[in-house]
Coordinates of C-alpha atoms in Angstrom, one line a residue:
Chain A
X94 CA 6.8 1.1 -36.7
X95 CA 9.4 -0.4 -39.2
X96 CA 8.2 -1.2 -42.5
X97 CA 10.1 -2.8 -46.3
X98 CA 11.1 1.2 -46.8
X99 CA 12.9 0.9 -42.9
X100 CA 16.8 1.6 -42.7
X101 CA 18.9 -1.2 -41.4
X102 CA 19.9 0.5 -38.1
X103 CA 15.5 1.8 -37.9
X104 CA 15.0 -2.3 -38.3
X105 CA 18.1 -3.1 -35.4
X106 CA 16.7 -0.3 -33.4
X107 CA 13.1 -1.9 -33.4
X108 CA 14.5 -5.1 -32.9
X109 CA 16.5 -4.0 -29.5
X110 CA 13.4 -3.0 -28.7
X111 CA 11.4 -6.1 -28.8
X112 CA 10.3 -6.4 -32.2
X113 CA 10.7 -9.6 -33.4
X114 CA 9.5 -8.7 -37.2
X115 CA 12.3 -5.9 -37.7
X116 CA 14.9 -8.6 -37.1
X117 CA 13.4 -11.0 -39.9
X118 CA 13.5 -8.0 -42.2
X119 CA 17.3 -7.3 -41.4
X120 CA 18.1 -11.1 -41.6
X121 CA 16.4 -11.4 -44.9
X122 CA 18.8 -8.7 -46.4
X123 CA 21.5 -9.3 -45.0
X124 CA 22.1 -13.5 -44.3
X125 CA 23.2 -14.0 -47.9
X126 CA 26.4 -11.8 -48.2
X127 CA 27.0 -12.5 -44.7
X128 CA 27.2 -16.0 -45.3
X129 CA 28.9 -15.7 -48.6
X130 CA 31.1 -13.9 -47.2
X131 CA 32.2 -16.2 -44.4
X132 CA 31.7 -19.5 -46.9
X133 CA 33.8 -17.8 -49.3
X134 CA 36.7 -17.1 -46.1
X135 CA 36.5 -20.4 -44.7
X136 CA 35.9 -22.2 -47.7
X137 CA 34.0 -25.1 -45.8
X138 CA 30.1 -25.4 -45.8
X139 CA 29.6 -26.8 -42.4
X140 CA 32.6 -24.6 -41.0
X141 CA 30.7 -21.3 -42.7
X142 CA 26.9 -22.7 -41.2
X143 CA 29.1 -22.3 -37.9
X144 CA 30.2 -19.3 -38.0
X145 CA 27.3 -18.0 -39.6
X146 CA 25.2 -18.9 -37.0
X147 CA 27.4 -17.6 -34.2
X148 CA 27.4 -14.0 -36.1
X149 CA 23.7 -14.0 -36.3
X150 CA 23.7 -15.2 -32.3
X151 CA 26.2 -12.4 -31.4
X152 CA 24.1 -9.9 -32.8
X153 CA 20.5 -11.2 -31.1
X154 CA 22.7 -11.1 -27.9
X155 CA 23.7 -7.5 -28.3
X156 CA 20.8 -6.4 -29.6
X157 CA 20.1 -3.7 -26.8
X158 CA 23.5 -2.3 -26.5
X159 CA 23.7 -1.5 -30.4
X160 CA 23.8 2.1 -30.8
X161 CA 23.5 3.0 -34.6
X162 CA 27.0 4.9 -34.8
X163 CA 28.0 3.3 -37.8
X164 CA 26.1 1.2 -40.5
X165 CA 24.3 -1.6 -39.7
X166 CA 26.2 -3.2 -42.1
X167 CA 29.3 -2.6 -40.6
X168 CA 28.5 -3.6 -37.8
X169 CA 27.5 -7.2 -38.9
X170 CA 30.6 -7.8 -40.9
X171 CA 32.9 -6.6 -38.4
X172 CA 30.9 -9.1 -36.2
X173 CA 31.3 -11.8 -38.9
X174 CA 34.9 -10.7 -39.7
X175 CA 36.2 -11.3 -35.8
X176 CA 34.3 -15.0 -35.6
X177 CA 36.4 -15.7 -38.6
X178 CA 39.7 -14.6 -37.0
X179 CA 38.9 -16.1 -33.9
X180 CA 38.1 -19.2 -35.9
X181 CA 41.2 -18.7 -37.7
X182 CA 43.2 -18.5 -34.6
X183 CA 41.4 -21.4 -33.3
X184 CA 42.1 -23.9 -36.0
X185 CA 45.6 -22.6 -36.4
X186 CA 45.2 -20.8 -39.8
X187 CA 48.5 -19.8 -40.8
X188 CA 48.0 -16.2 -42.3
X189 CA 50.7 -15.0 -44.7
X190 CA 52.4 -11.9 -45.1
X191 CA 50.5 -9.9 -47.1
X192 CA 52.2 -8.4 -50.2
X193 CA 50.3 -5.2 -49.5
X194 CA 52.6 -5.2 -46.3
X195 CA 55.7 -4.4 -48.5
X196 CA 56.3 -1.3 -49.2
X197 CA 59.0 -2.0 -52.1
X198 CA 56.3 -3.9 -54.1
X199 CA 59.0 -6.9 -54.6
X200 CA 56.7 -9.2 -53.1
X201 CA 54.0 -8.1 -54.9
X202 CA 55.6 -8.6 -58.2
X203 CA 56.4 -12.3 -57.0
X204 CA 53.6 -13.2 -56.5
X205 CA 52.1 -11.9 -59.2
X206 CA 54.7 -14.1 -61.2
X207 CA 53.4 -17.1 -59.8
X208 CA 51.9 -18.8 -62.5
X209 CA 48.1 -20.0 -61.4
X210 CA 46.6 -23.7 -60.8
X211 CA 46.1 -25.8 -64.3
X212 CA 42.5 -25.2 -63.4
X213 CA 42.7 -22.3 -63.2
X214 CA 43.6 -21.7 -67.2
X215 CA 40.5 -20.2 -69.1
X216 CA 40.0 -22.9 -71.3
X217 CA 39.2 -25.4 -68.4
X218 CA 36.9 -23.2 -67.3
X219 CA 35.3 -22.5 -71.0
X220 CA 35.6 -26.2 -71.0
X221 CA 33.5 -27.3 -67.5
X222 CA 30.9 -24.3 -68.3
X223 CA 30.2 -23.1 -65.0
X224 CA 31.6 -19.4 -65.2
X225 CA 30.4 -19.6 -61.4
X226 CA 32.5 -22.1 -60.3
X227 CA 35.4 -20.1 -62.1
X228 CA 34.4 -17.1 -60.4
X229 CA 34.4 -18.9 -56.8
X230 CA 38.2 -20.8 -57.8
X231 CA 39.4 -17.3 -58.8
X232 CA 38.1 -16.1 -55.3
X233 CA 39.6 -18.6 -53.5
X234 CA 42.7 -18.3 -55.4
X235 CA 42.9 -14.6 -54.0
X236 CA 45.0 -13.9 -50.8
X237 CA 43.1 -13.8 -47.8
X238 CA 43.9 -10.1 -47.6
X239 CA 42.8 -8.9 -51.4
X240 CA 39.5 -11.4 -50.9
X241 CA 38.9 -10.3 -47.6
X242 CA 38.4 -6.4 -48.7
X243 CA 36.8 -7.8 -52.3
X244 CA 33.9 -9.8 -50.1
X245 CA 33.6 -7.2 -48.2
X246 CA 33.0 -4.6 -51.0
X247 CA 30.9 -6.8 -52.9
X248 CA 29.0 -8.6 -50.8
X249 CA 28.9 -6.4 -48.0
X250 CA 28.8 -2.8 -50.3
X251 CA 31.3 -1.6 -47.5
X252 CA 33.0 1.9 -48.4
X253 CA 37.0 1.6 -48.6
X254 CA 37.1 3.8 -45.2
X255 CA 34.5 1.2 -43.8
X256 CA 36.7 -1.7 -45.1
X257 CA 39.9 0.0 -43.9
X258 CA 38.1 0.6 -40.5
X259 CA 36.9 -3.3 -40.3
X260 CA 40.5 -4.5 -41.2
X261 CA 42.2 -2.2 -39.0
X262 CA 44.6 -1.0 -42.5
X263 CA 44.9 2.2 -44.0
X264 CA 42.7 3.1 -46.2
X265 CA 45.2 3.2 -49.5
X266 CA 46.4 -0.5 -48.4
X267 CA 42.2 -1.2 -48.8
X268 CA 42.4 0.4 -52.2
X269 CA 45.8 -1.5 -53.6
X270 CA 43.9 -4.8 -52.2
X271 CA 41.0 -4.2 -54.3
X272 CA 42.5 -3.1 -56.7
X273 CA 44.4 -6.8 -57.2
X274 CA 41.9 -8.6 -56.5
X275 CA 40.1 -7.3 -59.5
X276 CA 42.8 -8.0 -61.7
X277 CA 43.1 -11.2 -60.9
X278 CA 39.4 -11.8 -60.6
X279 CA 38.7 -10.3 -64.1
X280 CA 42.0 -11.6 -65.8
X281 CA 40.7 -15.2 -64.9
X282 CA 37.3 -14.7 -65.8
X283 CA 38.1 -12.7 -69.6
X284 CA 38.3 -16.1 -71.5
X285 CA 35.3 -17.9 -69.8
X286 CA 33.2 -14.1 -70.6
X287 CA 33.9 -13.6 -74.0
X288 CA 33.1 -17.4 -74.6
X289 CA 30.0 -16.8 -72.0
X290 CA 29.1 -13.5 -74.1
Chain B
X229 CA 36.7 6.0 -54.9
X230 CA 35.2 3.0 -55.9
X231 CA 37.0 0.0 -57.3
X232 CA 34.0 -1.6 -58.2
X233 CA 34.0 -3.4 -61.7
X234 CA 30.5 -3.1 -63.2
X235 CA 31.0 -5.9 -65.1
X236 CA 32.7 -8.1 -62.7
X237 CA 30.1 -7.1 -60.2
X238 CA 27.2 -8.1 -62.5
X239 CA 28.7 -11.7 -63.0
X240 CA 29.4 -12.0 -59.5
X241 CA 26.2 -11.3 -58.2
X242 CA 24.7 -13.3 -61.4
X243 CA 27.0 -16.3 -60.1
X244 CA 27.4 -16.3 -56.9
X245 CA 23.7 -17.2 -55.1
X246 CA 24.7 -19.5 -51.9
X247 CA 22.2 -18.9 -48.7
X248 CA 22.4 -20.2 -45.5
X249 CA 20.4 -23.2 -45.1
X250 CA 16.7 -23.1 -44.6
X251 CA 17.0 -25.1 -41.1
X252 CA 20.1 -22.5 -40.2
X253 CA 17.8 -20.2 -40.9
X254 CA 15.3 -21.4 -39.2
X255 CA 17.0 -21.5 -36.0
X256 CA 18.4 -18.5 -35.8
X257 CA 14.8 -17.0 -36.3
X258 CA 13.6 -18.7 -33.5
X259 CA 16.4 -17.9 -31.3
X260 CA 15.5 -14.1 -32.3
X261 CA 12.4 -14.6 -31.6
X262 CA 13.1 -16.2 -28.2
X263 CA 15.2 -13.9 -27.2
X264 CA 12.3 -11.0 -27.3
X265 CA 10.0 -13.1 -26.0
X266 CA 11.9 -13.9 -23.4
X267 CA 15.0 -12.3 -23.8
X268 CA 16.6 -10.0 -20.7
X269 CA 15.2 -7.0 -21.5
X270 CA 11.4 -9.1 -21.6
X271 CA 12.7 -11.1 -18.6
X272 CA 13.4 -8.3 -16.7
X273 CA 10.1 -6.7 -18.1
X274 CA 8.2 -9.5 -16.9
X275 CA 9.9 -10.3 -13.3
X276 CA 9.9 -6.4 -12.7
X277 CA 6.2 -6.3 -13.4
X278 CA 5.1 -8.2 -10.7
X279 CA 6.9 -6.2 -8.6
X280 CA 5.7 -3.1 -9.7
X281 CA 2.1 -4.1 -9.3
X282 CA 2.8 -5.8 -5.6
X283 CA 3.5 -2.8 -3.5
X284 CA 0.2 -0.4 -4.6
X285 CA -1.9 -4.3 -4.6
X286 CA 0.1 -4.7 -0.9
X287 CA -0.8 -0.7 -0.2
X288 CA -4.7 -1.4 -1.2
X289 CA -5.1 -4.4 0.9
X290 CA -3.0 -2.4 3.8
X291 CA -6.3 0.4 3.4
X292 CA -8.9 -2.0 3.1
X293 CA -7.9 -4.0 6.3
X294 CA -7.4 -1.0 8.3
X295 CA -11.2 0.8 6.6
X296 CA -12.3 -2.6 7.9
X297 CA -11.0 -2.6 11.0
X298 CA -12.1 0.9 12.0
X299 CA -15.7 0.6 10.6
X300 CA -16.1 -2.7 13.2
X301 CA -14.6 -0.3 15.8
X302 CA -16.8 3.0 14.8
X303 CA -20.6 1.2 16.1
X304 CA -19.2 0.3 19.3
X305 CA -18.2 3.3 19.8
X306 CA -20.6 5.3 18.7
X307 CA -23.2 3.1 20.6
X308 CA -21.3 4.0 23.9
X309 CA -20.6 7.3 22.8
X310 CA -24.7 7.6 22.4
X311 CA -25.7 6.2 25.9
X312 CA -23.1 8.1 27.2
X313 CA -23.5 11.5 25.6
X314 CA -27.0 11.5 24.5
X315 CA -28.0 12.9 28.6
X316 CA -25.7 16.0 28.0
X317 CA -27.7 16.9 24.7
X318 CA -30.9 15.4 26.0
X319 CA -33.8 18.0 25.5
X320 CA -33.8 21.1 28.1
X321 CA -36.5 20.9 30.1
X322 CA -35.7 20.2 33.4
X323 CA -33.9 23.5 34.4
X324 CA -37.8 25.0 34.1
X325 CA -38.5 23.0 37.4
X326 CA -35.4 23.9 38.9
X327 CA -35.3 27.4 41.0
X328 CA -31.9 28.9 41.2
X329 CA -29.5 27.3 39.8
X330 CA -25.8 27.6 39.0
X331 CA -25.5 29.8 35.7
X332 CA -22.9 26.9 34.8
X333 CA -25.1 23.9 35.9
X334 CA -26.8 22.9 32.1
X335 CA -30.2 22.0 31.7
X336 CA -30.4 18.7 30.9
X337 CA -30.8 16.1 33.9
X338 CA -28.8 12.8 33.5
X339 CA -30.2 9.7 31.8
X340 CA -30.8 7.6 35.3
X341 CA -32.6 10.5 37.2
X342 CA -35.9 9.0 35.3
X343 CA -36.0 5.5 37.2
X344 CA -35.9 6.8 40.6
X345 CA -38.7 5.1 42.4
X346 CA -39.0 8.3 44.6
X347 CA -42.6 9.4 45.1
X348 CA -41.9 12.3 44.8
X349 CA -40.3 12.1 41.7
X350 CA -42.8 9.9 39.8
X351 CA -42.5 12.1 36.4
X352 CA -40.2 10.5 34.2
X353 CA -37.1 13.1 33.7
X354 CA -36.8 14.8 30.1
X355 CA -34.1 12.3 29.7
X356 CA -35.9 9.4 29.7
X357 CA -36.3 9.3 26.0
X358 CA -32.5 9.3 26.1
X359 CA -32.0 6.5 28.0
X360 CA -31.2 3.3 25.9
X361 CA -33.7 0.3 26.1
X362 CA -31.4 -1.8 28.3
X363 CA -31.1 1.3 31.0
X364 CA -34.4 1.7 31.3
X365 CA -35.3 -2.1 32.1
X366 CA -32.2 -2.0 34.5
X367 CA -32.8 0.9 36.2
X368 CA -36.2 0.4 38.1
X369 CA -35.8 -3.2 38.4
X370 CA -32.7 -2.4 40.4
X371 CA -33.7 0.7 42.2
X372 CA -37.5 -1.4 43.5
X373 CA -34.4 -3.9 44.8
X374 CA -32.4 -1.2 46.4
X375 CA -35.7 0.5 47.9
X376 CA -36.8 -2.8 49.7
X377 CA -33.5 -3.0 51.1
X378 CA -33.5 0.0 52.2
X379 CA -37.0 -0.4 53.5
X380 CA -36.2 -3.8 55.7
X381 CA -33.2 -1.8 56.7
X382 CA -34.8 1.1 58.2
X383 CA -36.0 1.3 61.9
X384 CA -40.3 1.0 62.1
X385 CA -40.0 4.0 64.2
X386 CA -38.4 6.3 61.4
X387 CA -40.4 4.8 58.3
X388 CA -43.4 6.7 57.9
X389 CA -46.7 5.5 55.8
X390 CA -45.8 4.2 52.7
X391 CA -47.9 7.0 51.0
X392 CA -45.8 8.5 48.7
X393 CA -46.9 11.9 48.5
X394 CA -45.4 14.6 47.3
X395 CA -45.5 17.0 50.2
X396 CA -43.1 13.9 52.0
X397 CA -40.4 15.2 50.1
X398 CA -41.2 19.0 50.9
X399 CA -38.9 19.8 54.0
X400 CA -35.9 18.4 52.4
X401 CA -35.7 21.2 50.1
X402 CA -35.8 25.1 50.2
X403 CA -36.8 25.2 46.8
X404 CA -40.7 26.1 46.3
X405 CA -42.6 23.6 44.9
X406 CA -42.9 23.3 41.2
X407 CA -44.4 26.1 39.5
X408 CA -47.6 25.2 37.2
X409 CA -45.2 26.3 34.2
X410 CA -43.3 23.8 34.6
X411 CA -45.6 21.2 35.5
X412 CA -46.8 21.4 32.6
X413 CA -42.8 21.3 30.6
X414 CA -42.6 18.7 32.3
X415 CA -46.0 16.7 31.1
X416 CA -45.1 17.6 27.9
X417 CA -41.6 15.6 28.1
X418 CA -43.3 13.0 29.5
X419 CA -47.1 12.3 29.9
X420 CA -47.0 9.6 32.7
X421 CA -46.2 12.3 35.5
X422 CA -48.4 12.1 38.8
X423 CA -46.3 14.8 40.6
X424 CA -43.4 17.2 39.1
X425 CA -40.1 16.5 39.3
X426 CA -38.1 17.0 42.3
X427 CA -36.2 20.3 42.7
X428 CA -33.7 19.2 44.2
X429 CA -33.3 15.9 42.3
X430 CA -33.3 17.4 39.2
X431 CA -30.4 20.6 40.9
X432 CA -28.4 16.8 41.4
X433 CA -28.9 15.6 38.0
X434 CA -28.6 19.0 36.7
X435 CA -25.0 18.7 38.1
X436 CA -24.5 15.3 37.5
X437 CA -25.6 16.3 33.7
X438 CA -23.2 19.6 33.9
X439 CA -20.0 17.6 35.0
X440 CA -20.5 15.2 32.1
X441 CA -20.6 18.2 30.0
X442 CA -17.2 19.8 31.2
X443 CA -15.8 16.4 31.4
X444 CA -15.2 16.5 34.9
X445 CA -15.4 13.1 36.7
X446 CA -19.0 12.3 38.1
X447 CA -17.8 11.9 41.5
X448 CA -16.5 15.4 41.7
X449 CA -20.0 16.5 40.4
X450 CA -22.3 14.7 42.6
X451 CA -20.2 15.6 45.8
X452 CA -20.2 18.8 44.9
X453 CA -24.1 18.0 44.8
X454 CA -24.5 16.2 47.8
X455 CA -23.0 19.6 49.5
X456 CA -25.4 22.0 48.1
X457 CA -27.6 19.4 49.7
X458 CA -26.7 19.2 53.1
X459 CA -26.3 22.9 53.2
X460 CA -30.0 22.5 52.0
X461 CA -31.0 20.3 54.3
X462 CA -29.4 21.9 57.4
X463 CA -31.4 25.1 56.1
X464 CA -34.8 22.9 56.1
X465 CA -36.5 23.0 59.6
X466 CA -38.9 20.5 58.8
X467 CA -37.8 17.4 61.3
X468 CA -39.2 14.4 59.4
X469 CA -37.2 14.9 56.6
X470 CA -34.8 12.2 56.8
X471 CA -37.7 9.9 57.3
X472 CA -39.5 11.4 54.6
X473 CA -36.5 10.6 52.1
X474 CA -36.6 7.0 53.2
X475 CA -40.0 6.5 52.2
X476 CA -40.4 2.9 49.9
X477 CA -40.9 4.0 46.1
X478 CA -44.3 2.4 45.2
X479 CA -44.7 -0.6 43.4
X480 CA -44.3 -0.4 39.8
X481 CA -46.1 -2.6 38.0
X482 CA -44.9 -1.8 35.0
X483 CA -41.3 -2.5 36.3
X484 CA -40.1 -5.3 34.1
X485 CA -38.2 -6.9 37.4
X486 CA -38.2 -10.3 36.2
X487 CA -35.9 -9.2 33.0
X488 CA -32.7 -9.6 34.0
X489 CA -30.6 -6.2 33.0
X490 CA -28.3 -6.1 30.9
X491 CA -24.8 -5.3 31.2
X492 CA -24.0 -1.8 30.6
X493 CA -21.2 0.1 28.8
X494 CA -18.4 1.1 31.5
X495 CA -18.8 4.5 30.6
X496 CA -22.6 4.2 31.5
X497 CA -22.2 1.6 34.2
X498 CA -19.6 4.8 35.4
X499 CA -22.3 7.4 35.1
X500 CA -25.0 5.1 36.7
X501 CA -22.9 4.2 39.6
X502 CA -22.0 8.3 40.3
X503 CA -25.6 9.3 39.5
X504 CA -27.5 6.8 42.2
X505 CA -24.9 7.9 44.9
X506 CA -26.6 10.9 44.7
X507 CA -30.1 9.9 44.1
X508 CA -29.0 7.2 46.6
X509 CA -28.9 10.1 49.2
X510 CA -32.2 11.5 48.0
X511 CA -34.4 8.9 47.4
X512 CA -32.4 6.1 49.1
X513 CA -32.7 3.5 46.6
X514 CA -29.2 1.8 47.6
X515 CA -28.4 0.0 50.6
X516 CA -27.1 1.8 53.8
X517 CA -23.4 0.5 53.1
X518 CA -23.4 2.5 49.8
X519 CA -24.9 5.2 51.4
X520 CA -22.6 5.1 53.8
X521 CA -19.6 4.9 51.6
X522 CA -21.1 7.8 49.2
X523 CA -21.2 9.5 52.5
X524 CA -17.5 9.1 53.5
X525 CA -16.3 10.7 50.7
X526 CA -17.3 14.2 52.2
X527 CA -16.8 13.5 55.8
X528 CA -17.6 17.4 56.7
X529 CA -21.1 17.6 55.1
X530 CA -21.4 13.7 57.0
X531 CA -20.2 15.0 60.2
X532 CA -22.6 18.2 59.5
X533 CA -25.5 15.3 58.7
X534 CA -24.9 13.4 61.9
X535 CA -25.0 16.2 64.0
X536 CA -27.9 17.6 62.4
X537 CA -29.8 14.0 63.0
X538 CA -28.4 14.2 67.0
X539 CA -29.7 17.6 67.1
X540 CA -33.2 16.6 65.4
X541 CA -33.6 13.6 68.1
X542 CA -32.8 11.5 65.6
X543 CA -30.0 10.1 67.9
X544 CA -30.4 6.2 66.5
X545 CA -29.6 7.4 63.0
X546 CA -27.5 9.8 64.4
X547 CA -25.3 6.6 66.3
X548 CA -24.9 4.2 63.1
X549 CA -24.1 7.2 60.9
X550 CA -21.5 8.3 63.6
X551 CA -20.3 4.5 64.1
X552 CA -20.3 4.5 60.3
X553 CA -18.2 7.1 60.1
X554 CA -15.4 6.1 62.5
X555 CA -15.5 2.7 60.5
X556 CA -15.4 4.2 57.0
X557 CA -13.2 7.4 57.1
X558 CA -9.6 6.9 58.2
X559 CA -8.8 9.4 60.4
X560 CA -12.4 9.9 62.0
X561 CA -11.1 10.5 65.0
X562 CA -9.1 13.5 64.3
X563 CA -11.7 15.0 62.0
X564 CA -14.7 14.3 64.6
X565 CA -15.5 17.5 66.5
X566 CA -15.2 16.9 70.4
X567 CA -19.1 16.5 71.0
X568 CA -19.5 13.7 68.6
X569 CA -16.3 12.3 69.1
X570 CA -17.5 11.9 73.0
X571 CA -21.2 11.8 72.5
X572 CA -22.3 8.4 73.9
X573 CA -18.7 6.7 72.6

């Protein structure tokens, strides 16, 4: 019997098993950072319904053959996390080297040299008002790499093994990507949050 | 380790709210729910079911068509089985007007020993009560046939007065006559009983009655009969004998003639048949061909008959017997002894 007080793999379990409640108990936790997390990948609405959709499909599919060995959780992002690759190989997404590739840190300090977009300046931000569209630009503004393991920490409260796991990188390359991302994420938000506090 | 900022967490999560649409949402519910209803493992469920309940519903009906067909089968059977047993458990009471008898040969007398129109034999047999409705119309209506064949057939010189008394059937037998004992068995089987039962009627139904018991075939018991018989008869001096058996049974009135009879069971049709060969012989209610042909299958005791009728001056009967005999047994002229084979051929 699965209940609010269920674990997400008790729900996935019942669900393989032919109860159709359990699966719109896991679907209500879960559909917002799943699809925030593949919106905020793709960057496109209708591309992210798409995708979204197909995750959600994939795992009604397999619902029998899931065997709780890892988190639910991880499981649903990994599933989200190969639609978007496929989807990225599919529309012909050029992915960049990563920075966190290079072990001298040159590129690294390139690109952090890079000055940002002119909306991207604090006052414009202060200016339009909307710290969350800020916080979405600054996102986007991320490589794919250091947003990738950011969505999946915050949206998906993935562990940096779990992340390292889902990304197929080591688990100190995980850490280095965070640990950018939240530079830049909080160095392009300080302005618009002391004006917001 | 965790990277997490609290801060930048808290205006992320305070800031960034997007959901999937309500119709996305929507659908994908529905296919979840689809998919148990009638997803594979419910499909399977479903046409697997079905399947599961076909072979014990297939197994039921298998039983209840064979239960049906054996309780259709189980009256017939049991209906012959009772015309055709029911004279080997019949009440004993003939063995009490029988004097000595085999230790082997059973009590009971067969079911068609009662119709005999012999005078002599006028008491219905302890069987009688065995004897299914259909038997008991068939067999006097067929025996009063038999006996007025039997009676145009005969010679006026050899039938004697109809009267059918008892002493007529005396010299054919050795056995004494009937004790008052069991008379009066008998009268208490069955009231209707001007005379006691025949000895040696009831030593052939005895045996008749024993060789359904050991399941031996009914000829072999009633030739064995018909020899005890002859030996009997070539012991009895009396010379009027033959004559004497050949006496008409006396009209029965009650004899439902006019009713058709009915068709028996083979098994009882069997017995019948086997039985009247040897009443045939004792009472001669069957026509001289069957007598003749019940004769042929023991051509010594019929040779022993023949020569006894020559010897009693009975040299008519004597003739057709012998003339019967040459026709009906196939190698009659190697088994004939020399005086009959040249006596007046």
């Amino acid at each position: 019997m699965v209940g609010p007080q269920s674990s997400d793999e008790e729900l996935m379990l019942a669900y393989g098993a032919g109860s159709a409640p359990a699966f719109d108990a896991l679907y209500a936790r879960h559909k917002g950072g799943v699809y925030r997390y593949l919106l905020r990948q793709c960057r496109n609405a209708s591309v992210a319904d798409e995708l979204f959709q197909d995750v959600w499909m994939n795992a009604i599919r397999v619902r029998a053959s899931y065997a709780p060995t890892a988190k639910f959780t991880t499981w649903i992002y990994t599933l989200a996390h190969n639609r978007l690759v496929d989807h990225w190989r599919a529309t012909g997404h050029v992915k960049l080297a990563s920075i966190d590739d290079d072990e001298n840190g040159d590129a690294r300090d390139l690109v952090e040299s890079i000055p940002g977009a002119a909306n991207d300046e604090p006052e414009t931000r202060v200016l339009s008002g909307e710290l969350g569209a800020q916080l979405r630009d600054a996102l986007d503004a991320l490589p794919d790499e250091q947003r990738h393991a950011f969505l999946l920490q915050y949206e998906g409260g993935l562990s940096l093994a779990e992340i390292a796991e889902l990304t197929g990188v080591g688990t100190e390359t995980v850490k280095s990507r965070l640990r950018y991302a939240t530079a830049k994420l909080r160095s392009a938000l300080s302005g618009v949050r002391q004006a917001w506090e | 380790m965790n990277e997490r900022d609290p801060e930048l967490q808290k205006l992320y999560r305070e800031h960034s709210r997007e959901e999937p649409p309500a119709a996305l949402d929507a659908a994908i519910l529905a296919a979840a729910h689809r998919a148990v209803a009638s997803g594979p493992r419910k499909a399977g469920a479903e046409a697997t079911r079905p399947q599961r309940w076909w072979m014990p519903l297939a197994a039921a009906a298998t039983i209840g068509a064979v239960a049906i067909g054996v309780i259709q089968q189980m009256p017939r059977e049991s209906a012959i089985d009772a015309t055709s047993v029911a004279p080997a458990t019949a009440p004993v009471t003939a063995p009490a007007a029988q004097t000595p008898s085999p230790p082997a040969a059973p009590p009971p007398p067969p079911p068609m020993s009662q119709p005999t129109p012999v005078p002599a034999q006028p008491a219905p047999a302890p069987a009688q009560r065995a004897l299914t409705p259909g038997q008991e119309r068939r067999a006097p209506a067929q025996t009063d046939a038999l006996a007025k064949k039997q009676k145009d057939a005969m010679s006026p010189a050899t039938v004697p007065p109809p009267p059918p008394a008892a002493p007529a059937a005396k010299p054919l037998r050795t056995e004494p006559a009937p004790t008052a004992s069991a008379a009066r068995e008998n009268k208490v089987l069955a009231e209707p009983k001007p005379f006691p039962a025949a000895p040696l009627a009831d030593k052939a139904e005895a045996a008749s009655a024993d060789a359904g018991k050991r399941d031996l075939p009914a000829e072999q018991a009633l030739a064995s009969a018909r020899k005890d018989s002859f030996r009997e008869e070539r012991q009895a001096a009396a010379p009027a004998a033959a004559g004497a058996v050949m006496a008409p049974p006396p009209a029965s009135p009650a004899s439902p003639a006019s009713v058709p009879p009915p068709a028996p069971a083979p098994a009882t049709a069997e017995r019948m048949r086997a039985q009247g060969d040897v009443l045939g012989k004792l009472a001669q209610p069957k026509s001289p061909d069957e007598e003749m042909r019940a004769l042929a299958r023991d051509p010594d005791a019929w040779i022993a008959r023949i020569r006894k009728l020559r010897d009693e001056g009975n040299a008519a009967q004597a003739l057709r017997e012998l003339k019967e005999f040459r026709a009906l047994v196939p190698d009659a002229a190697r088994r004939l002894p020399a005086d009959l084979r040249d006596w007046k051929s």
